[in-house]
Each structure stands twice: as C-alpha cells, then as structure tokens.
PDB file of C-alpha atoms in Angstrom:
ATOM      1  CA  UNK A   1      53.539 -39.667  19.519  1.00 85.00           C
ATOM      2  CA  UNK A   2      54.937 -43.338  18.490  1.00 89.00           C
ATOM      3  CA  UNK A   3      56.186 -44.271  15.338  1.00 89.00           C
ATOM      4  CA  UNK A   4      53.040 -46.264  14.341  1.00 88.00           C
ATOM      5  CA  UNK A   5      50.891 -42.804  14.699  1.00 91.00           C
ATOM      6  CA  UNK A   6      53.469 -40.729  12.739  1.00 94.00           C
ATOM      7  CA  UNK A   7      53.423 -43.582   9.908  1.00 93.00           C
ATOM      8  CA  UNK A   8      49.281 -43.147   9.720  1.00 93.00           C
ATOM      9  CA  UNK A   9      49.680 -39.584   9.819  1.00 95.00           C
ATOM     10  CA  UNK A  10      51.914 -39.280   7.040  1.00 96.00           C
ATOM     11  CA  UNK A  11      50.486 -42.340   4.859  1.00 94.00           C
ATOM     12  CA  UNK A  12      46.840 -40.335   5.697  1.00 94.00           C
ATOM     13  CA  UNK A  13      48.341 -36.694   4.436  1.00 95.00           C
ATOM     14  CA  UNK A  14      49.939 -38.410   1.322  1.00 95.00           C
ATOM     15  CA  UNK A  15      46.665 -39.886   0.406  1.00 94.00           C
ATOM     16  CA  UNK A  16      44.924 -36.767   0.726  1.00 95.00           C
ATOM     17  CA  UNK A  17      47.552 -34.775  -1.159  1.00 95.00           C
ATOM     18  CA  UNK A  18      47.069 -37.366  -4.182  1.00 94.00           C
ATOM     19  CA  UNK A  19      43.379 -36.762  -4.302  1.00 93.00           C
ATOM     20  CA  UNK A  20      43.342 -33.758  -3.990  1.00 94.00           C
ATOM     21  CA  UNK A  21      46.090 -33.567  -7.411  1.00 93.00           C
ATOM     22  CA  UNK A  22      43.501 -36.056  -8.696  1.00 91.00           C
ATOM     23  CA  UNK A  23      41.162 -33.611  -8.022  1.00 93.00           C
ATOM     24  CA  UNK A  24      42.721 -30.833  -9.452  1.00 93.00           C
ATOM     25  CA  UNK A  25      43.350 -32.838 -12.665  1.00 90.00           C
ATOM     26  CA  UNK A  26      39.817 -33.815 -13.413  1.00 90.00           C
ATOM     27  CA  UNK A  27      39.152 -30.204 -13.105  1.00 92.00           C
ATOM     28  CA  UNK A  28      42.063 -28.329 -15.048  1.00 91.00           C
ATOM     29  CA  UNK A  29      43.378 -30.445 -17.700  1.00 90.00           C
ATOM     30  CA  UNK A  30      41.549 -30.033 -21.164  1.00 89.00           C
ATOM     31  CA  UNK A  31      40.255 -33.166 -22.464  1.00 89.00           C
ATOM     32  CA  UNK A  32      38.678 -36.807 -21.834  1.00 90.00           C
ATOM     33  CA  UNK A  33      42.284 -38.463 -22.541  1.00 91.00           C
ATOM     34  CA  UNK A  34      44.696 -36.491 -19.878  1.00 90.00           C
ATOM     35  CA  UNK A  35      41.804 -36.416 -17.037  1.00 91.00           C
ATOM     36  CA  UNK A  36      41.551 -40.390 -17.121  1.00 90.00           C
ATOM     37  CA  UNK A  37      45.352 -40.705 -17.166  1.00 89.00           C
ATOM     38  CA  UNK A  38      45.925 -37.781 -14.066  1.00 87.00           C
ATOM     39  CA  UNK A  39      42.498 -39.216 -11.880  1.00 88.00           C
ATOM     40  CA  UNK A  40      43.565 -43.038 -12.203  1.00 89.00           C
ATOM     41  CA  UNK A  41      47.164 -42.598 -11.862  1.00 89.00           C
ATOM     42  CA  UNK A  42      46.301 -39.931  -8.749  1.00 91.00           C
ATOM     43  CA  UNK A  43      43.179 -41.352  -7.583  1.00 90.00           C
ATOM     44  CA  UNK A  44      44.918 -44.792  -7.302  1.00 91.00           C
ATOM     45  CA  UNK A  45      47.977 -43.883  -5.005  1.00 92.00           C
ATOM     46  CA  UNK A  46      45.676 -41.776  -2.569  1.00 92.00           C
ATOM     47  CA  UNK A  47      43.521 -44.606  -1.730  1.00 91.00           C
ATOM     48  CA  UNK A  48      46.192 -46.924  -1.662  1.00 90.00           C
ATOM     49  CA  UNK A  49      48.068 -44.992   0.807  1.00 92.00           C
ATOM     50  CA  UNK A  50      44.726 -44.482   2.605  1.00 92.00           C
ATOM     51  CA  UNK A  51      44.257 -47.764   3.157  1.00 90.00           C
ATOM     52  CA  UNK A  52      47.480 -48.393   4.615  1.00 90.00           C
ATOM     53  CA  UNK A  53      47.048 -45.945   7.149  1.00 91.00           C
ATOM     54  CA  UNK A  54      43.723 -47.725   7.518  1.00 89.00           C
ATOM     55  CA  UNK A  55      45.516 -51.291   8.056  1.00 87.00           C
ATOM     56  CA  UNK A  56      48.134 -49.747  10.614  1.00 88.00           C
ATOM     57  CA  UNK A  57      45.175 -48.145  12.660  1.00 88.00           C
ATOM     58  CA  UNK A  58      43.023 -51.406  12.952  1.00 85.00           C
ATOM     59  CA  UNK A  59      44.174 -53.978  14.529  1.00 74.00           C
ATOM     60  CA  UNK A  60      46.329 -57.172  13.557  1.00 78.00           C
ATOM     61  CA  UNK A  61      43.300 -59.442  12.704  1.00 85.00           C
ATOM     62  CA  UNK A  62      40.581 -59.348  10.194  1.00 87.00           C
ATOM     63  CA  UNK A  63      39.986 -55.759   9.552  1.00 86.00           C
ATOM     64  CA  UNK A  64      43.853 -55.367   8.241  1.00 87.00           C
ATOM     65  CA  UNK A  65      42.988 -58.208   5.585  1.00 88.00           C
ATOM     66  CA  UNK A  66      40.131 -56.445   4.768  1.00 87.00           C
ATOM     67  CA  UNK A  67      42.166 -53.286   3.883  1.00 85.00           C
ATOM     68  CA  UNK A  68      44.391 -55.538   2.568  1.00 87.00           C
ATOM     69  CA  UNK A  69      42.515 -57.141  -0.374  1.00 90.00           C
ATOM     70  CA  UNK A  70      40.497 -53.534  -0.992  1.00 89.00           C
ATOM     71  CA  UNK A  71      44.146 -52.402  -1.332  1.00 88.00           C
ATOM     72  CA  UNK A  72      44.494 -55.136  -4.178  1.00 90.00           C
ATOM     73  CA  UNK A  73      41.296 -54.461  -5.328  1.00 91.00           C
ATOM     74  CA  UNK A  74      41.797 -50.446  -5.925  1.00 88.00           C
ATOM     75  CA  UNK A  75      45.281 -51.646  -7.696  1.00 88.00           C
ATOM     76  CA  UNK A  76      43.388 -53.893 -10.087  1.00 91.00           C
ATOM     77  CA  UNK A  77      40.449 -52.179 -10.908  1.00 91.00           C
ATOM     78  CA  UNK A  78      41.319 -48.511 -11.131  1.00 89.00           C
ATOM     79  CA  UNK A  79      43.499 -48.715 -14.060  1.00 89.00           C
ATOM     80  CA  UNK A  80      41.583 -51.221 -16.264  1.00 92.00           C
ATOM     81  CA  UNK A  81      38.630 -48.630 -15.486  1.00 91.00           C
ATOM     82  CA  UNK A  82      40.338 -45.993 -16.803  1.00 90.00           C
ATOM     83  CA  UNK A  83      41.585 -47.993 -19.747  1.00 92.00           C
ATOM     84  CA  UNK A  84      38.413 -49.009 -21.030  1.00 93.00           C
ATOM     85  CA  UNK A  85      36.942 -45.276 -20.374  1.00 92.00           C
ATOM     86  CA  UNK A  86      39.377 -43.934 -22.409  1.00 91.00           C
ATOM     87  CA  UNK A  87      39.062 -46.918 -25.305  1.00 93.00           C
ATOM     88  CA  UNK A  88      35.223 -46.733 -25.452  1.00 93.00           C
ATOM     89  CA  UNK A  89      36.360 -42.886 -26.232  1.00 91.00           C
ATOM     90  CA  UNK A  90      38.633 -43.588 -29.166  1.00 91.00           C
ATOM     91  CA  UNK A  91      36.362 -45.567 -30.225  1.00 93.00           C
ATOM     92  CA  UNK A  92      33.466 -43.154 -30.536  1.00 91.00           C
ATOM     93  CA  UNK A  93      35.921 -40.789 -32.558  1.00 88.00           C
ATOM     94  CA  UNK A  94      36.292 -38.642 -29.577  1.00 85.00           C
ATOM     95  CA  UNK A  95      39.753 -36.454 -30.783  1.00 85.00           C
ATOM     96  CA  UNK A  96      42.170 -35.619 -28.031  1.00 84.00           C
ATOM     97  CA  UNK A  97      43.243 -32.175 -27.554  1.00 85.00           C
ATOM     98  CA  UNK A  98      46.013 -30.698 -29.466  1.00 84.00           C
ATOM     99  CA  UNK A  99      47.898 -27.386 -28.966  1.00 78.00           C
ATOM    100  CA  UNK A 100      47.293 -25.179 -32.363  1.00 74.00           C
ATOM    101  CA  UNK A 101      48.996 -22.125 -33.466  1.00 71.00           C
ATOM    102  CA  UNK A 102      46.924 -19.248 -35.611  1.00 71.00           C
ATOM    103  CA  UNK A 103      48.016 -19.844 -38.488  1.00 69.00           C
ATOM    104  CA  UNK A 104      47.557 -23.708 -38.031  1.00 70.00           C
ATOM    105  CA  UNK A 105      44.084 -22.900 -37.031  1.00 66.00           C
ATOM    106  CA  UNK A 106      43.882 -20.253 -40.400  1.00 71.00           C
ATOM    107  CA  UNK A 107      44.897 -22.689 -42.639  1.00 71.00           C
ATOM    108  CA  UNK A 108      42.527 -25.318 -41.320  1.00 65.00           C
ATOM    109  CA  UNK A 109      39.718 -23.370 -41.513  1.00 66.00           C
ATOM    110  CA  UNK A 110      40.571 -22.066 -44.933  1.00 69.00           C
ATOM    111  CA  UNK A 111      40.908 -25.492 -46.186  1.00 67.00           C
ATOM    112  CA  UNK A 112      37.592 -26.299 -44.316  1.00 66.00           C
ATOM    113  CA  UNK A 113      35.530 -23.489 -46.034  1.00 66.00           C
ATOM    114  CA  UNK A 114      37.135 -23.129 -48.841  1.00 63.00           C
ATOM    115  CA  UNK A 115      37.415 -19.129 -48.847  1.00 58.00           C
ATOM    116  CA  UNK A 116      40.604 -17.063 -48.801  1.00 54.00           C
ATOM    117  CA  UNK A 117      42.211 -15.401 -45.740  1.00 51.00           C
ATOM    118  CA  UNK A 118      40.478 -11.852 -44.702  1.00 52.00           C
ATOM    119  CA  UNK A 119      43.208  -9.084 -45.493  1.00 48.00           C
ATOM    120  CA  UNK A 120      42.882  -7.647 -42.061  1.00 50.00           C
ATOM    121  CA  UNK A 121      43.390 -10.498 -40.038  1.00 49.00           C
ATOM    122  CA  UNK A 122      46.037 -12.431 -42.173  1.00 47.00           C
ATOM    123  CA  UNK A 123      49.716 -11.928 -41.539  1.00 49.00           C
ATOM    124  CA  UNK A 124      50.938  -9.374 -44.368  1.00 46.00           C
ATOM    125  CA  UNK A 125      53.470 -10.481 -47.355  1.00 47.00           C
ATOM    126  CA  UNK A 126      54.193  -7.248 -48.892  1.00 49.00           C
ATOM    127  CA  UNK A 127      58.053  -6.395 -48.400  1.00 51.00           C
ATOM    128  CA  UNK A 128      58.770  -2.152 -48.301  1.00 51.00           C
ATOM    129  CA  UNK A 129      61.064  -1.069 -51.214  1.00 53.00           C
ATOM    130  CA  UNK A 130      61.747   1.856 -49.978  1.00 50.00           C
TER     131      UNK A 130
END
C-alpha cells in the first residue's frame, strides 16, 4: 500500500466517523439549538475530509480543483446555513432546552396555575418533636 492510499484511507474513515457523530447528534441531542451546532460543526469536517481524499484519488488536473473549490464551498456555506436556521428559530420564539429540577418544575407550574402544591406529591416541612 503507498502512502498516497493510506492518506485516502484515513482522510475517507475520518470523514465517515464525523458523519456518522453528525448523525448521531441530529438524532440524540434534545432541541433545535444543539442539533444545528453538533450537524454543522460535524457535518462540515466529514465532507471536508471527504473531499480531500477525493482530491488525492483524482488526478492532478481539473477534477482536484473541482474538489477543491466544493471544499471552499462546504466551508462557507455550512455554517452560515446553520446560523440562519438557528436565527430564523430565535426569532419565532422557539425556547432552547433547559435542564429543570422538580421542584423548579413545581414551582413553575404552581405559579402557572395558580393552585397550591398537592400534599402527597410535595416535599414535606413538618420537623418530628419527638
């Protein structure tokens, strides 16, 4: 094997790795906000790395500018895609996720509905004298 096939081997298996994490983002992570920021970031560095196993395959001439200036292309357009995703969001009042304990979430709802906590559910307060 010569160095220019173990270079496209290992640029190829990195970009598959990355979209593969970008995959895994889009699917695990909870909310509009951290999906854009793991698939662009992800998504990004796998095709990138892609197409430079792509440019050391083909040869020296036109095809390598090609991959060359989709290269600069992914670099530019990925990120100001995922900006302007994740702006048109904010801008529709679109919350991102927060982490909430239960009595965070009590409270809230409390002060949503206005009723008192139910006596079985709610922590107790009552200190033994005994």
């Amino acid at each position: 094997m010569t160095p220019t096939e173990i270079a496209v081997v290992v640029l190829a298996a990195g970009g598959v790795f990355f979209a593969a994490v970008a995959a895994v983002g889009l699917v695990r992570l909870p909310d509009l906000y951290t999906r854009a920021h793991a698939t662009s970031k992800s998504e990004t560095l796998g095709a990138v790395l892609t197409l430079a196993a792509v440019a050391l395959v083909v040869d020296a001439g036109l095809s390598t500018l090609k991959a060359g200036l989709l290269l600069l292309f992914m670099f530019l357009t990925n990120p100001t895609a995922a900006h302007a995703i994740t702006r048109a969001a904010a801008e529709q009042g679109i919350e991102p996720w927060t982490v909430t304990t239960d009595a965070e979430s009590e409270s809230k709802s409390e002060s949503e509905t206005g009723t008192e906590p139910d006596a079985e559910t709610s922590p107790s307060t009552e200190v033994d004298e005994s």
